[in-house]
Coordinates of C-alpha atoms in Angstrom, one line a residue:
M1 CA -7.8 -32.4 30.9
P2 CA -7.3 -30.0 33.9
I3 CA -3.6 -29.2 34.7
L4 CA -2.5 -29.9 38.3
L5 CA 0.6 -28.0 39.1
S6 CA 3.2 -27.5 41.7
R7 CA 6.7 -26.1 41.4
R8 CA 10.0 -27.2 43.0
S9 CA 13.6 -26.1 42.6
F10 CA 16.0 -28.6 41.1
L11 CA 17.3 -30.9 44.0
L12 CA 14.1 -30.0 46.0
A13 CA 12.3 -32.9 44.4
S14 CA 12.7 -36.2 46.5
A15 CA 10.2 -37.8 48.8
G16 CA 10.4 -37.9 52.6
T17 CA 7.9 -38.9 55.4
A18 CA 4.6 -37.6 56.8
L19 CA 4.5 -34.8 59.5
A20 CA 5.6 -36.5 62.5
L21 CA 7.2 -33.9 64.8
G22 CA 4.4 -32.0 66.5
L23 CA 3.4 -28.5 66.8
P24 CA 5.9 -25.6 67.0
H25 CA 6.8 -24.1 70.3
R26 CA 4.5 -21.1 71.2
L27 CA 6.9 -18.1 71.4
A28 CA 7.0 -15.7 74.2
A29 CA 7.7 -12.1 73.1
S30 CA 10.4 -11.7 75.6
E31 CA 12.3 -14.7 74.3
V32 CA 15.5 -13.9 72.3
P33 CA 15.9 -16.2 70.7
A34 CA 12.6 -17.3 70.2
G35 CA 11.8 -20.9 69.9
R36 CA 11.7 -23.0 66.7
L37 CA 11.1 -22.1 63.2
T38 CA 9.6 -25.2 61.3
V39 CA 10.2 -25.1 57.5
A40 CA 8.8 -27.4 54.7
A41 CA 11.5 -29.3 52.7
D42 CA 11.5 -32.4 50.6
S43 CA 14.9 -32.9 49.5
E44 CA 18.1 -34.3 51.1
P45 CA 21.1 -33.6 48.9
T46 CA 23.8 -36.2 49.1
N47 CA 26.5 -33.3 49.4
L48 CA 25.3 -30.4 51.6
N49 CA 28.4 -28.5 51.1
P50 CA 27.5 -25.2 49.2
A51 CA 31.2 -24.5 48.3
I52 CA 31.2 -27.7 46.3
V53 CA 27.7 -27.8 45.1
A54 CA 26.3 -24.4 44.3
S55 CA 22.7 -25.1 44.0
N56 CA 19.5 -23.9 45.6
G57 CA 18.7 -27.4 47.1
V58 CA 21.9 -27.2 48.9
F59 CA 21.7 -23.5 49.9
F60 CA 18.3 -23.9 51.2
V61 CA 19.7 -25.5 54.3
A62 CA 23.4 -24.9 54.1
S63 CA 23.3 -21.1 53.9
K64 CA 22.2 -20.8 57.4
V65 CA 25.4 -22.5 58.5
V66 CA 28.1 -21.7 55.9
E67 CA 28.5 -18.1 54.8
P68 CA 29.8 -16.3 51.6
L69 CA 31.9 -13.3 51.4
A70 CA 28.8 -11.2 50.6
E71 CA 25.1 -11.8 50.0
A72 CA 22.6 -10.1 47.7
D73 CA 20.9 -7.1 48.9
Y74 CA 18.1 -4.9 47.4
N75 CA 19.6 -1.6 48.5
G76 CA 23.4 -2.3 48.7
P77 CA 26.0 -0.8 46.6
D78 CA 26.2 -3.2 43.5
G79 CA 23.4 -5.1 45.0
L80 CA 25.5 -6.6 47.9
V81 CA 25.9 -6.5 51.5
P82 CA 28.9 -7.6 53.4
K83 CA 29.2 -10.9 55.0
L84 CA 32.5 -12.5 55.8
A85 CA 34.3 -9.8 53.7
L86 CA 33.8 -6.1 54.7
S87 CA 35.0 -4.7 51.4
W88 CA 36.3 -5.8 47.9
E89 CA 38.4 -4.0 45.3
G90 CA 39.6 -4.9 42.0
S91 CA 42.9 -4.0 40.4
A92 CA 43.0 -1.8 37.3
D93 CA 44.5 -4.7 35.2
G94 CA 41.7 -7.1 36.3
K95 CA 44.5 -9.5 37.7
A96 CA 43.7 -9.1 41.5
V97 CA 40.8 -8.6 43.9
T98 CA 41.5 -7.7 47.6
F99 CA 39.1 -8.5 50.3
K100 CA 39.1 -7.0 53.7
L101 CA 37.6 -9.6 55.9
R102 CA 35.4 -9.3 59.0
P103 CA 37.4 -9.5 62.3
D104 CA 36.3 -11.4 65.4
V105 CA 34.6 -14.2 63.5
K106 CA 34.8 -17.9 64.8
W107 CA 34.0 -21.1 63.3
H108 CA 31.4 -23.3 65.1
D109 CA 34.3 -25.2 66.7
G110 CA 35.7 -22.2 68.2
K111 CA 38.6 -21.7 65.9
P112 CA 39.1 -18.3 64.4
F113 CA 38.2 -17.3 60.9
T114 CA 41.1 -16.0 58.9
S115 CA 42.4 -15.3 55.4
A116 CA 43.8 -18.6 55.3
D117 CA 40.4 -20.1 55.2
V118 CA 39.5 -17.8 52.2
A119 CA 42.7 -18.9 50.3
F120 CA 42.1 -22.5 50.9
S121 CA 38.5 -22.3 49.8
A122 CA 39.2 -20.3 46.7
L123 CA 42.2 -22.4 45.4
E124 CA 41.2 -26.0 46.5
V125 CA 37.5 -25.9 46.4
W126 CA 36.0 -23.1 44.2
K127 CA 38.6 -23.4 41.6
K128 CA 38.9 -27.1 41.5
L129 CA 35.7 -28.8 42.8
Q130 CA 32.8 -26.4 42.7
N131 CA 30.3 -27.0 39.7
L132 CA 30.1 -23.3 38.9
G133 CA 33.3 -22.0 40.3
R134 CA 35.5 -23.9 38.2
V135 CA 34.4 -21.6 35.3
V136 CA 34.7 -18.3 37.2
F137 CA 37.9 -19.0 39.0
K138 CA 39.6 -20.9 36.2
D139 CA 42.4 -18.4 35.9
L140 CA 42.8 -17.9 39.6
E141 CA 46.7 -18.4 40.3
S142 CA 47.4 -17.8 43.9
V143 CA 45.9 -16.1 46.9
D144 CA 48.0 -13.6 49.0
T145 CA 47.3 -13.4 52.9
P146 CA 49.5 -10.7 54.1
D147 CA 47.6 -10.6 57.3
P148 CA 44.8 -12.6 59.0
L149 CA 42.0 -10.2 57.5
T150 CA 43.3 -9.7 54.1
A151 CA 43.0 -12.0 51.1
V152 CA 44.2 -11.0 47.7
L153 CA 43.1 -13.2 44.7
R154 CA 45.5 -13.1 41.9
F155 CA 44.5 -14.2 38.4
S156 CA 46.9 -15.3 35.5
A157 CA 44.7 -13.5 33.0
P158 CA 42.4 -10.4 33.3
T159 CA 39.1 -11.5 35.1
P160 CA 36.3 -8.9 35.3
F161 CA 35.9 -7.6 38.6
Q162 CA 32.3 -7.2 37.7
L163 CA 32.1 -11.0 37.4
I164 CA 33.8 -11.7 40.7
R165 CA 31.5 -9.1 42.5
N166 CA 28.4 -10.7 40.8
C167 CA 29.4 -14.2 41.9
L168 CA 30.0 -13.4 45.5
P169 CA 26.7 -14.5 47.0
A170 CA 26.5 -18.0 45.2
L171 CA 30.0 -19.1 44.6
T172 CA 32.2 -17.9 47.6
S173 CA 31.0 -20.2 50.6
V174 CA 34.0 -20.3 52.8
L175 CA 35.2 -23.5 54.5
P176 CA 37.4 -23.9 57.5
K177 CA 40.9 -25.0 56.3
H178 CA 41.5 -26.8 59.6
V179 CA 38.8 -29.2 58.8
F180 CA 39.2 -29.9 55.1
A181 CA 42.9 -29.5 54.4
G182 CA 44.9 -32.8 54.0
T183 CA 41.7 -34.7 53.5
D184 CA 39.8 -36.1 50.6
I185 CA 37.6 -33.1 50.4
M186 CA 34.9 -34.8 48.5
K187 CA 34.6 -37.6 51.2
N188 CA 35.0 -35.4 54.2
P189 CA 32.3 -36.0 56.8
A190 CA 31.9 -32.2 56.9
N191 CA 30.2 -32.0 53.7
E192 CA 27.0 -33.1 55.6
K193 CA 27.8 -32.3 59.2
L194 CA 28.7 -28.7 58.2
I195 CA 30.9 -26.6 60.1
G196 CA 30.5 -22.8 59.4
T197 CA 30.6 -19.1 60.7
G198 CA 26.9 -18.8 60.1
P199 CA 24.0 -17.8 62.7
F200 CA 23.1 -21.6 62.9
K201 CA 25.0 -24.7 63.7
F202 CA 24.3 -28.1 62.0
V203 CA 23.0 -30.6 64.6
E204 CA 21.5 -33.5 63.0
H205 CA 20.1 -35.1 59.9
K206 CA 17.6 -37.9 60.4
P207 CA 17.2 -39.2 56.8
G208 CA 13.6 -39.1 55.5
E209 CA 12.5 -36.8 58.3
Y210 CA 14.2 -33.5 59.0
Y211 CA 17.5 -31.4 59.3
L212 CA 18.0 -29.6 62.6
L213 CA 20.0 -26.5 63.1
R214 CA 20.6 -24.7 66.4
R215 CA 21.4 -21.2 67.3
N216 CA 25.0 -20.1 67.1
E217 CA 25.5 -18.4 70.5
A218 CA 28.9 -16.9 69.4
Y219 CA 27.6 -15.4 66.0
W220 CA 29.4 -12.2 64.9
A221 CA 26.1 -10.1 64.4
Q222 CA 25.1 -9.2 68.0
G223 CA 21.5 -10.2 68.7
E224 CA 21.2 -12.6 65.8
P225 CA 19.7 -15.1 65.1
H226 CA 16.3 -14.9 66.6
F227 CA 15.5 -18.5 66.8
N228 CA 16.8 -21.3 69.0
E229 CA 16.4 -23.8 66.2
I230 CA 15.5 -24.2 62.5
L231 CA 13.8 -27.4 61.5
F232 CA 13.5 -28.5 57.9
K233 CA 10.9 -31.1 58.0
V234 CA 10.9 -33.3 55.0
L235 CA 7.2 -33.7 53.7
S236 CA 5.9 -36.7 52.1
D237 CA 4.0 -35.2 49.1
R238 CA 3.4 -31.9 47.2
Q239 CA 0.2 -31.3 48.9
S240 CA 1.4 -31.5 52.5
A241 CA 3.1 -28.0 52.7
G242 CA -0.2 -26.3 52.5
A243 CA -2.0 -28.5 54.9
A244 CA 0.8 -28.1 57.4
L245 CA 0.8 -24.5 57.1
E246 CA -3.0 -24.4 57.7
A247 CA -2.6 -26.7 60.8
G248 CA 0.2 -24.5 62.3
E249 CA 2.7 -27.4 62.0
I250 CA 5.1 -25.4 60.0
Q251 CA 5.6 -21.6 59.7
L252 CA 7.2 -21.4 56.2
A253 CA 7.1 -23.0 52.8
A254 CA 9.5 -21.6 50.3
F255 CA 10.3 -22.5 46.6
S256 CA 6.6 -22.9 45.7
A257 CA 6.3 -25.8 48.1
V258 CA 2.4 -24.9 48.0
P259 CA 1.2 -25.8 44.6
L260 CA 0.4 -22.9 42.3
A261 CA -3.1 -24.2 41.8
D262 CA -3.6 -23.9 45.7
L263 CA -2.4 -20.3 46.0
D264 CA -5.7 -18.6 45.7
R265 CA -7.2 -20.7 48.5
I266 CA -4.0 -20.6 50.7
S267 CA -3.9 -16.6 50.3
K268 CA -7.2 -16.5 52.0
V269 CA -6.4 -18.5 55.1
P270 CA -6.2 -16.3 58.2
G271 CA -2.8 -15.9 59.6
L272 CA -0.9 -16.8 56.4
K273 CA 0.8 -14.6 53.8
V274 CA 1.9 -15.1 50.2
Y275 CA 5.2 -13.5 48.9
S276 CA 6.3 -13.4 45.4
T277 CA 9.4 -11.5 46.1
G278 CA 12.7 -12.7 47.4
Y279 CA 13.8 -14.8 44.3
E280 CA 14.9 -12.0 42.0
A281 CA 18.6 -13.4 41.9
L282 CA 17.2 -16.8 41.2
T283 CA 15.6 -16.7 37.9
Y284 CA 14.9 -20.1 36.5
Q285 CA 14.5 -20.6 32.8
M286 CA 12.4 -23.2 31.0
I287 CA 14.4 -24.2 27.7
I288 CA 14.2 -26.8 25.1
E289 CA 17.6 -28.4 24.5
I290 CA 18.2 -29.6 21.1
N291 CA 20.6 -32.3 20.0
H292 CA 22.3 -30.5 16.9
T293 CA 23.9 -33.9 15.9
R294 CA 20.4 -35.2 14.8
K295 CA 20.1 -34.6 11.0
E296 CA 16.8 -33.0 11.0
L297 CA 17.5 -30.7 14.0
A298 CA 20.9 -29.6 12.6
D299 CA 18.8 -27.7 10.0
L300 CA 18.1 -24.2 11.3
R301 CA 14.7 -24.2 9.6
V302 CA 13.5 -27.1 11.6
R303 CA 14.6 -25.5 14.8
Q304 CA 12.8 -22.3 13.7
A305 CA 9.7 -24.4 13.0
I306 CA 9.8 -25.8 16.5
A307 CA 10.0 -22.4 17.9
H308 CA 7.1 -21.1 15.9
A309 CA 5.0 -24.0 17.1
I310 CA 5.1 -23.0 20.8
D311 CA 2.5 -20.7 22.2
K312 CA 4.6 -19.0 25.0
G313 CA 1.6 -17.1 26.3
F314 CA -0.3 -20.4 26.8
V315 CA 2.6 -21.8 28.7
V316 CA 2.8 -18.9 31.0
Q317 CA -0.8 -18.7 31.7
A318 CA -2.0 -22.4 31.7
I319 CA 1.1 -24.2 33.0
F320 CA 2.6 -21.5 35.2
R321 CA -0.7 -19.8 36.2
G322 CA 0.7 -16.5 35.3
Y323 CA 3.8 -16.9 37.6
A324 CA 6.2 -16.6 34.8
T325 CA 7.3 -14.4 31.8
A326 CA 7.7 -15.5 28.1
A327 CA 11.4 -15.6 27.4
T328 CA 13.2 -13.9 24.5
G329 CA 16.7 -15.3 24.9
P330 CA 19.3 -16.7 27.4
V331 CA 19.6 -13.6 29.7
P332 CA 16.2 -12.9 31.6
Q333 CA 14.5 -9.4 31.3
T334 CA 15.1 -8.7 34.9
D335 CA 18.7 -8.3 34.3
K336 CA 18.9 -4.5 33.3
T337 CA 22.7 -4.7 32.7
F338 CA 23.0 -7.6 30.3
Y339 CA 19.7 -8.2 28.8
N340 CA 19.1 -7.5 25.1
P341 CA 15.6 -7.0 23.8
D342 CA 16.8 -6.5 20.1
V343 CA 16.8 -10.4 19.3
E344 CA 14.9 -12.4 17.0
R345 CA 11.4 -13.3 18.0
Y346 CA 9.7 -16.5 17.1
E347 CA 6.0 -15.7 17.5
F348 CA 3.4 -18.4 17.7
D349 CA 2.7 -19.4 14.1
P350 CA 2.0 -23.0 13.3
A351 CA 1.3 -22.2 9.5
K352 CA 4.8 -20.7 9.2
A353 CA 6.2 -23.6 11.0
E354 CA 4.8 -26.0 8.5
T355 CA 6.0 -23.9 5.6
L356 CA 9.6 -24.1 7.1
L357 CA 9.3 -27.7 7.5
D358 CA 8.3 -28.1 3.9
E359 CA 11.1 -25.9 2.7
A360 CA 13.5 -28.1 4.6
G361 CA 12.4 -31.0 2.8
Y362 CA 10.6 -32.8 5.4
K363 CA 7.0 -33.3 3.8
K364 CA 4.2 -35.0 5.7
G365 CA 3.8 -38.8 4.9
A366 CA 0.5 -40.5 4.3
D367 CA 0.2 -40.7 8.2
G368 CA 0.6 -37.0 8.6
I369 CA 4.1 -37.4 10.1
R370 CA 7.3 -35.8 8.9
F371 CA 9.7 -37.6 11.3
H372 CA 10.0 -38.9 14.8
L373 CA 12.0 -37.5 17.8
K374 CA 12.7 -38.5 21.4
L375 CA 11.6 -36.0 24.0
L376 CA 13.0 -36.1 27.4
P377 CA 11.2 -33.6 30.0
A378 CA 13.4 -33.0 33.0
P379 CA 11.7 -34.4 36.1
F380 CA 12.8 -31.6 38.3
F381 CA 9.4 -29.7 38.3
N382 CA 5.8 -30.7 37.6
E383 CA 6.0 -27.6 35.2
T384 CA 8.6 -29.4 33.0
V385 CA 6.6 -32.6 32.8
Q386 CA 3.4 -30.6 31.9
F387 CA 5.4 -28.6 29.3
G388 CA 6.7 -31.9 27.8
A389 CA 3.1 -33.0 27.3
Y390 CA 2.2 -29.7 25.7
L391 CA 5.2 -29.6 23.5
R392 CA 4.5 -33.2 22.3
Q393 CA 1.0 -32.0 21.3
A394 CA 2.4 -28.6 19.7
L395 CA 4.9 -30.8 17.6
A396 CA 2.2 -33.2 16.5
K397 CA 0.2 -30.4 15.0
I398 CA 3.0 -29.5 12.6
G399 CA 3.7 -33.2 11.7
I400 CA 6.6 -34.0 14.2
D401 CA 6.0 -37.2 16.3
A402 CA 7.7 -36.8 19.7
E403 CA 7.9 -39.7 22.0
I404 CA 8.1 -38.7 25.6
V405 CA 10.9 -40.5 27.5
S406 CA 10.4 -40.1 31.3
N407 CA 13.3 -40.7 33.7
D408 CA 14.1 -40.1 37.2
S409 CA 16.6 -37.2 38.0
P410 CA 19.9 -39.2 37.7
A411 CA 18.7 -41.1 34.5
H412 CA 17.9 -37.9 33.0
L413 CA 21.0 -36.2 33.7
K414 CA 23.0 -39.0 32.3
A415 CA 20.9 -39.4 29.2
V416 CA 21.2 -35.7 28.3
Y417 CA 24.6 -34.7 29.7
T418 CA 26.7 -37.8 29.4
D419 CA 25.1 -40.2 26.8
H420 CA 23.6 -37.5 24.6
A421 CA 20.6 -40.0 24.2
F422 CA 17.9 -37.4 23.3
D423 CA 16.7 -35.4 20.6
L424 CA 14.8 -32.8 22.4
A425 CA 14.9 -32.2 26.2
V426 CA 13.2 -29.8 28.6
G427 CA 15.5 -28.2 31.0
T428 CA 15.5 -25.5 33.8
P429 CA 18.9 -23.7 34.1
V430 CA 19.3 -21.0 36.7
Y431 CA 20.5 -17.4 35.8
R432 CA 22.7 -16.0 38.5
S433 CA 23.2 -12.4 38.0
D434 CA 25.9 -12.8 35.3
P435 CA 26.2 -14.6 32.1
A436 CA 29.5 -16.1 32.8
I437 CA 28.4 -17.9 36.1
S438 CA 26.0 -20.4 34.5
T439 CA 24.7 -19.3 31.1
T440 CA 27.6 -19.2 28.7
I441 CA 28.4 -22.8 29.5
L442 CA 24.9 -23.8 27.7
F443 CA 26.4 -22.5 24.4
Q444 CA 30.3 -22.8 24.6
S445 CA 31.5 -25.7 22.6
G446 CA 34.1 -28.3 23.7
I447 CA 32.6 -28.9 27.2
P448 CA 33.4 -32.5 28.3
A449 CA 30.7 -35.0 28.4
G450 CA 29.1 -35.4 31.9
V451 CA 29.0 -31.9 32.8
P452 CA 25.4 -31.1 33.9
F453 CA 23.7 -28.1 32.6
S454 CA 26.2 -27.4 29.8
N455 CA 26.4 -27.6 26.1
Q456 CA 26.0 -31.2 25.4
Y457 CA 24.0 -30.6 22.3
G458 CA 26.7 -30.6 19.6
Y459 CA 26.3 -26.8 19.1
A460 CA 29.3 -25.2 17.9
N461 CA 29.7 -21.9 16.5
P462 CA 33.2 -20.3 16.3
K463 CA 31.8 -16.6 16.6
T464 CA 29.9 -17.7 19.7
D465 CA 33.1 -19.1 21.4
A466 CA 34.8 -16.0 20.4
L467 CA 32.3 -13.6 22.1
I468 CA 32.3 -15.9 25.2
A469 CA 36.1 -15.7 25.3
A470 CA 36.3 -12.1 24.6
A471 CA 33.9 -11.3 27.5
A472 CA 35.7 -13.6 29.9
V473 CA 38.7 -11.2 29.8
E474 CA 36.9 -7.8 29.3
I475 CA 37.5 -5.8 32.4
D476 CA 35.5 -2.6 31.2
P477 CA 31.8 -3.2 32.4
E478 CA 30.1 -1.3 29.4
K479 CA 32.2 -3.3 26.8
R480 CA 31.7 -6.5 28.6
A481 CA 27.8 -5.9 28.7
E482 CA 28.0 -5.0 25.0
L483 CA 29.7 -8.4 24.1
Y484 CA 27.1 -10.4 25.9
K485 CA 24.2 -8.4 24.0
Q486 CA 26.1 -9.5 20.9
F487 CA 26.3 -13.0 22.2
Q488 CA 22.5 -13.2 22.9
K489 CA 21.6 -12.0 19.4
L490 CA 23.8 -14.6 17.8
V491 CA 22.6 -17.7 19.9
V492 CA 19.0 -16.6 19.4
D493 CA 19.6 -16.3 15.5
D494 CA 21.2 -19.9 15.7
L495 CA 18.5 -21.1 17.9
A496 CA 21.3 -23.1 19.8
L497 CA 18.1 -23.9 22.3
I498 CA 14.8 -22.5 22.7
N499 CA 14.1 -20.2 25.6
V500 CA 10.5 -20.6 26.5
A501 CA 9.7 -18.9 30.0
E502 CA 11.6 -17.3 32.7
F503 CA 10.1 -18.2 36.3
S504 CA 10.5 -17.7 39.9
F505 CA 8.9 -18.8 43.0
I506 CA 6.3 -18.2 45.9
T507 CA 6.8 -18.3 49.5
V508 CA 3.9 -18.9 52.0
A509 CA 4.6 -17.9 55.7
S510 CA 3.1 -17.1 59.0
E511 CA 1.9 -13.6 58.8
N512 CA 3.8 -13.1 62.2
L513 CA 7.2 -14.0 60.6
Q514 CA 9.3 -11.0 60.3
N515 CA 11.9 -10.1 57.7
V516 CA 10.7 -12.6 55.0
S517 CA 11.8 -12.1 51.3
N518 CA 14.0 -9.1 52.2
N519 CA 16.7 -9.8 49.9
P520 CA 16.9 -11.2 46.4
R521 CA 18.2 -14.5 47.4
W522 CA 16.2 -14.8 50.7
A523 CA 15.1 -18.5 50.7
V524 CA 18.9 -19.3 50.2
S525 CA 20.3 -16.7 52.5
S526 CA 21.1 -17.0 56.3
W527 CA 17.8 -15.9 57.9
A528 CA 19.9 -14.3 60.6
D529 CA 17.4 -11.4 60.9
T530 CA 14.2 -13.4 60.6
A531 CA 12.1 -13.5 63.7
L532 CA 8.7 -14.7 64.8
P533 CA 7.1 -12.8 67.9
E534 CA 4.5 -14.2 69.9
M535 CA 1.5 -15.8 67.9
A536 CA -1.8 -14.2 68.7
P537 CA -4.0 -16.5 70.8

């Protein structure tokens, strides 16, 4: 059976309407800003506030409006470039980080941006409400604001400056205190009708059709941005983006909106260019989540058998069309600081898998079946669905009958992370430059039920928890990296979950579009320097 593929980021997976807004404005070279940039999108997050929901589906639109303290950069010191903060410095004891803020920045409603906004965002939003910040900023105790352009974050326990630095692009979107203070933050209308300091202002969301952003005439970076408007056009299906690019109705499709199977053809279309860069800080991981409370799966030999039944090379080539890498553990190979190559490898070996299952006492019955499992592939990507089908076949070959249970996104999240109603699940967590940001939560025990993308598998190892706790307060970067390397070896030995593949995305854009994919988080950055000179006639 042929495999028809397309890839989407999580929260970029809901339907919309057909193309309906006409051809883009033809740009004149003398225009600054120049016209409208029209972009493919197919999601409409219920909360568009990136300070609360740090996810790529939210960032895709919101990062043009609401800015972080710093952004990822290919060439900047520590891989960062200043945004709302000009500098950041950690104290020797790991209990304070001082930010010097950018002067003469205004919110879109004209109010001045100050350290009070950073203090409010850190204490009331990142620490209390943000899906990822609640872990990183858990020990944040107070924020001093000795002047309008200085914010000093103070922690009750040593907090690695390395971690704070690594989290700046994704976890420090700053909100206006004067808009949110004294309100029910989660219900504030500004969670959709965003008010930020970014290069574009939020104008309108027409459900099922588009998000419209307009140029911020008072943006702090002189001469930027280079568009009057950005229109995120919600497309009706996963074949629409390629057709819209070819027709000139959009100029950009990010996050692999063009199906991987169509890339070879699209790459030959005159006037279009394919980019495989610009996502290095957004490494997605395809994993198999394992319910350790299930008797059979609590046996390490059974988990090892499942790992040996998977042909990762086939998954990379057949499902991802080569746009992925076989995974070895929870930290991707692109992270040169934390990655540990010296972990147990579970090579494709169905015969060994069968031997392990026999040794575990699960012999094949007369029907060739050892036991039955429920398998829940996440609906976030076509690849997770395709992999679910492949995994079912791979398990059948070693005598495990896996029944696929298909759910929409809300039902899947509830089944896996609240109800624990699964045996195996296929998930796609994102690695965000540091294991403490969104990776250790997949292995730490004691996470309350209902927390998405966390350890809801019943896996508990005191040694794992101890390594996570030690790294959380280790302020020496080299010692901290070594603790995470030990952590990787331990959880791979335990097979707490099975890491299958590491993957990224593809951008297709008009070849005239300038400054595309020029930072490691480009699709979810501000696009302040992106420009589109006059198209050739």
